[in-house]
Structure formats: structure tokens, C-alpha cells
CSV table of C-alpha atoms and ligand atoms in Angstrom, one decimal:
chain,number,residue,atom,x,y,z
A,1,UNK,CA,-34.2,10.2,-28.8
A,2,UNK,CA,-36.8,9.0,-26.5
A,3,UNK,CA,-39.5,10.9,-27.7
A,4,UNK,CA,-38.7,9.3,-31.5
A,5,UNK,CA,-38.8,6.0,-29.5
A,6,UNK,CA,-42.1,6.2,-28.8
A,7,UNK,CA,-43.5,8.0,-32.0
A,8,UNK,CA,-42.7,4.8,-33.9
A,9,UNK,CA,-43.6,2.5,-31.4
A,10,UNK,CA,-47.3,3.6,-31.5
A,11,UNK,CA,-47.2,4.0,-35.3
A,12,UNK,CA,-46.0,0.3,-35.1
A,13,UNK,CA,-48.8,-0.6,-32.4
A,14,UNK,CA,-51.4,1.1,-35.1
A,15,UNK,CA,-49.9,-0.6,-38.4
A,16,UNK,CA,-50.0,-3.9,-36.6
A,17,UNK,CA,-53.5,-3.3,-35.5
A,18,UNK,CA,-55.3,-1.4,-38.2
A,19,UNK,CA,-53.2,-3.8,-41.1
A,20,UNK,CA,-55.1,-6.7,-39.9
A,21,UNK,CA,-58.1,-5.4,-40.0
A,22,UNK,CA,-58.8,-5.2,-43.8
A,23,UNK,CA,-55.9,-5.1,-45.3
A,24,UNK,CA,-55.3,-1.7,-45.7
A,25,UNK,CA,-52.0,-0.6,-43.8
A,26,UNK,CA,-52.8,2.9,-41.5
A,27,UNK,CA,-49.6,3.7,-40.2
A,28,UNK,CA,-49.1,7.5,-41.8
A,29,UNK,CA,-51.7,9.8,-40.0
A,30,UNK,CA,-50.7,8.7,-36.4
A,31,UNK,CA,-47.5,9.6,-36.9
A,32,UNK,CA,-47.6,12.9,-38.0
A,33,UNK,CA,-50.6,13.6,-35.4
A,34,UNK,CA,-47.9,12.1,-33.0
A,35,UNK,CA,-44.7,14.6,-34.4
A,36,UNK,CA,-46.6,18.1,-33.2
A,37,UNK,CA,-44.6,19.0,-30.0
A,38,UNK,CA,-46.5,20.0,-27.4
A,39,UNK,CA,-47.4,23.9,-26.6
A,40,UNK,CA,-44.9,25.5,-24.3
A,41,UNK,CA,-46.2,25.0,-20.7
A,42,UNK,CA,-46.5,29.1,-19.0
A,43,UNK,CA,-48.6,30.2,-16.5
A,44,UNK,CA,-49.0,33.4,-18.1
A,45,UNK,CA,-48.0,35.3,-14.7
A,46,UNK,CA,-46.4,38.8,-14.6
A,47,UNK,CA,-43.4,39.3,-12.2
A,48,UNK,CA,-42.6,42.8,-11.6
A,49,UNK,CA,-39.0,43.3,-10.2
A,50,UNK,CA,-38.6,47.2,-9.5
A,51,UNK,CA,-35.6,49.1,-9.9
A,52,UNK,CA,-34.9,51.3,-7.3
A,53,UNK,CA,-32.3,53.6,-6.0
A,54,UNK,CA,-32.0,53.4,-1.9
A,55,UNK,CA,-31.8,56.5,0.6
A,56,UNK,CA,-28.1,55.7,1.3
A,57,UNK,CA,-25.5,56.9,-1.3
A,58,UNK,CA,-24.8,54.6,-4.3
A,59,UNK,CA,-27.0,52.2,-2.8
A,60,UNK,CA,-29.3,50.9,-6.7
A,61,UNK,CA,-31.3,47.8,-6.5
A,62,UNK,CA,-33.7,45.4,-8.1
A,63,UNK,CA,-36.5,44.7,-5.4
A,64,UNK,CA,-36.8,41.8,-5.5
A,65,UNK,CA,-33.2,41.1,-6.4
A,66,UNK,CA,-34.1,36.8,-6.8
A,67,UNK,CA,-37.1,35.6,-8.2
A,68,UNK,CA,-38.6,32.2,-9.1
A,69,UNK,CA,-40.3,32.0,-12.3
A,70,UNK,CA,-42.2,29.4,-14.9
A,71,UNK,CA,-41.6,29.3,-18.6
A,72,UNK,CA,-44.2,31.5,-20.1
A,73,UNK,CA,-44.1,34.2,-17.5
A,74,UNK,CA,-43.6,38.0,-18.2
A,75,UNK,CA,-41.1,39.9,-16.1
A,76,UNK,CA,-41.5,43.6,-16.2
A,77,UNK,CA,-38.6,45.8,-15.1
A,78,UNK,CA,-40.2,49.1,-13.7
A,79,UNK,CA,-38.3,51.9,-13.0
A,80,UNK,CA,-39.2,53.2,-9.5
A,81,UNK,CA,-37.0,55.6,-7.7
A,82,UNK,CA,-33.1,57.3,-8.8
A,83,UNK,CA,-31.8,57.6,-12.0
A,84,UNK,CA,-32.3,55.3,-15.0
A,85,UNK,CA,-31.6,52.0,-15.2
A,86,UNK,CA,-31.4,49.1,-17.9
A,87,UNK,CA,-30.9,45.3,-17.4
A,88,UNK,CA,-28.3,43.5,-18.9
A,89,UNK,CA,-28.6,39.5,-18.8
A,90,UNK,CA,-25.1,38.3,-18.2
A,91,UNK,CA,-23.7,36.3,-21.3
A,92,UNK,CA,-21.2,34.0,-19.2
A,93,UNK,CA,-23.9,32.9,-16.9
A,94,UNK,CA,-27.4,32.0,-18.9
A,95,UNK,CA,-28.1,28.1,-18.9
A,96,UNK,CA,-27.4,25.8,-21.9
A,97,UNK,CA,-29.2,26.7,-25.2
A,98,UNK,CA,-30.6,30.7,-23.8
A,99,UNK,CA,-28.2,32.9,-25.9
A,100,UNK,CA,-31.1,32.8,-28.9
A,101,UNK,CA,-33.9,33.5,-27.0
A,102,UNK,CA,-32.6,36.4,-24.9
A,103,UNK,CA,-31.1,38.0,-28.2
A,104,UNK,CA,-34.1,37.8,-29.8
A,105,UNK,CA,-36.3,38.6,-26.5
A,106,UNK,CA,-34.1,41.3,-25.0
A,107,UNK,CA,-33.2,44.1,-27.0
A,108,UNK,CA,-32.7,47.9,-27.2
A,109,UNK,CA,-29.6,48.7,-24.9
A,110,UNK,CA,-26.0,49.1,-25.6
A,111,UNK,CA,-25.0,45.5,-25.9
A,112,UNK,CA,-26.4,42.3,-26.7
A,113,UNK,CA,-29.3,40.9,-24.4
A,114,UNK,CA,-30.3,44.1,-22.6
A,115,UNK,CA,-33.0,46.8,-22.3
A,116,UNK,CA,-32.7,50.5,-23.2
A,117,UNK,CA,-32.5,52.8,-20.2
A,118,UNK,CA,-35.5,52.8,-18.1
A,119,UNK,CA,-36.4,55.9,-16.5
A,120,UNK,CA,-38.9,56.4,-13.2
A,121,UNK,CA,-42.7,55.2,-14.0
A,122,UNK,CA,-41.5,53.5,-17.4
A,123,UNK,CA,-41.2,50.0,-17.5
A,124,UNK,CA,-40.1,47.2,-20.1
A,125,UNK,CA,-41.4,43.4,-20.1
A,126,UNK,CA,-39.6,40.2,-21.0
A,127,UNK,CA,-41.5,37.4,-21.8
A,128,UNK,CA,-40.0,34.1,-20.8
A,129,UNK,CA,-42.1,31.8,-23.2
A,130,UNK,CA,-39.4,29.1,-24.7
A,131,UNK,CA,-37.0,30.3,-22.2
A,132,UNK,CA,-34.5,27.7,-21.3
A,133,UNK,CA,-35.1,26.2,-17.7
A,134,UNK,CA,-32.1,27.8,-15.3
A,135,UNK,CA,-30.8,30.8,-13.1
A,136,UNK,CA,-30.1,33.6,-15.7
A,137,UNK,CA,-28.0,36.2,-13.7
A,138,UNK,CA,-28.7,40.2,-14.3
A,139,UNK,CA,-27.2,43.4,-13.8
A,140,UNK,CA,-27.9,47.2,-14.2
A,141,UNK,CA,-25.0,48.4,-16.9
A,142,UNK,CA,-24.8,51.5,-15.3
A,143,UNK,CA,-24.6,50.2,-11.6
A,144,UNK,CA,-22.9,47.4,-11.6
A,145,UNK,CA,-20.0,48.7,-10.2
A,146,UNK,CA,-22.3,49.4,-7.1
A,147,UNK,CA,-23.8,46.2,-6.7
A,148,UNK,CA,-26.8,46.2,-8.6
A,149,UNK,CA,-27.6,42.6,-9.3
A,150,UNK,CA,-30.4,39.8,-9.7
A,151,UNK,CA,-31.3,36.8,-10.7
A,152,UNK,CA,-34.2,35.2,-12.7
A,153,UNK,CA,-34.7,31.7,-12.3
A,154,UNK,CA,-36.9,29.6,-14.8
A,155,UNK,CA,-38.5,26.5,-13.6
B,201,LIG,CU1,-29.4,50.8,-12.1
């Protein structure tokens, strides 16, 4: 709403200024020029969060387990040490608005919104351009019974 606002108080601010002139009312191209939503901001960065089984029995992880990331970033899930693992984005949890973009951005595993299984040395990236701002919670589908948890939070 606030953004229309504006687009047609400057294509009023232009009519009144170029109608004046000779006559000849401008008001059309500044408003389209005006309509073209910016580009999504990203840095472009690459987060890697590694997926790693620990020494200790049943101990799986994601190293780091919290990270802080920008709109635009790619996260890439590497499978480091243990047996497989996948990510699973946890439906209940994602902010306002994300269900689109992670169904359409996260695909290949046994539900909806997460990987296929990820073995040692492979990897899988998720890019985060258009993602929704907020703390999108993950798990490992085959380990979540053991704890193996994260979060990814958008700026
Ligand atoms: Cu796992």
C-alpha cells in the first residue's frame, strides 16, 4: 500500500510539472519506470553447514547447527563423516509466505521441502534468493529421533 502511495504521488508530481510545460500531459512513462520492483538484495555468500556423525554413539550433527544468513545466500549441506543424511525444512515452523519457495527450492527427498540422502563427500546447495526473512528450523529425517537439528535464519 505504501509503495502504490508513492508511485502515484510522483506520477502526480510529474503530470503537474511536465503538463505545464507545453501542454502535453507526461504522466505514463514514470509510472511504469516507477512499477519495476527492485532486484532481490543477496550477498551472493555460500554457507556450508556440514553433516557429521560424532565419535560418541548416536551422536549426528549439523556443524554449525545455527547460522545467520542474507537473502540471496547459498547454503550447501555437505556430507562429512557417518551415514547419510538429508535435510528436511520443518513445515510447522518456516516464517509467513516460505512454503512456495522451499517447495520449489528444496526437492528430491521423501517428503515435501527436503533433499535426497546425502552421502560422505557429496553435497546439495539451497539457494536462499526470494527467501522469506525468518528462522526456518531443520532436521535430518533419518536422525531426528537423535537430535539432529538446525536452524537457518534469513535476514
Ligand atoms: Cu543425519
Amino acid at each position: 500500500m505504501r509503495f502504490s502511495a508513492m508511485v502515484a504521488g510522483a506520477a502526480l508530481f510529474v503530470a503537474a510539472c511536465g503538463g505545464s510545460k507545453d501542454g502535453a500531459p507526461k504522466a505514463e512513462a514514470p509510472s511504469t519506470a516507477a512499477a519495476t520492483p527492485p532486484a532481490a538484495a543477496g550477498t551472493g555468500n555460500t554457507v556450508t553447514i556440514e553433516m557429521v556423525t560424532g565419535t560418541a554413539a548416536n551422536t549426528f550433527k549439523f556443524v554449525p547447527e545455527n547460522v545467520i544468513i542474507k537473502a540471496g545466500d547459498v547454503v550447501v549441506f555437505k556430507g562429512v563423516t557417518g551415514s547419510a543424511h538429508d535435510v528436511a525444512f520443518d513445515k510447522d515452523s518456516i516464517p509467513p509466505g516460505a512454503a512456495a519457495f522451499l517447495t520449489a527450492a528444496v526437492k528430491g527427498g521423501p517428503q515435501d521441502m527436503s533433499t535426497e540422502m546425502i552421502s560422505d563427500g557429496s553435497s546439495v546447495s539451497v539457494s536462499f534468493a526470494g527467501a522469506p526473512a525468518g528462522k526456518y528450523k531443520i532436521y535430518c529425517i533419518p536422525h531426528l529421533a537423535m537430535g539432529m537439528k538446525g536452524s537457518i535464519t534469513v535476514q
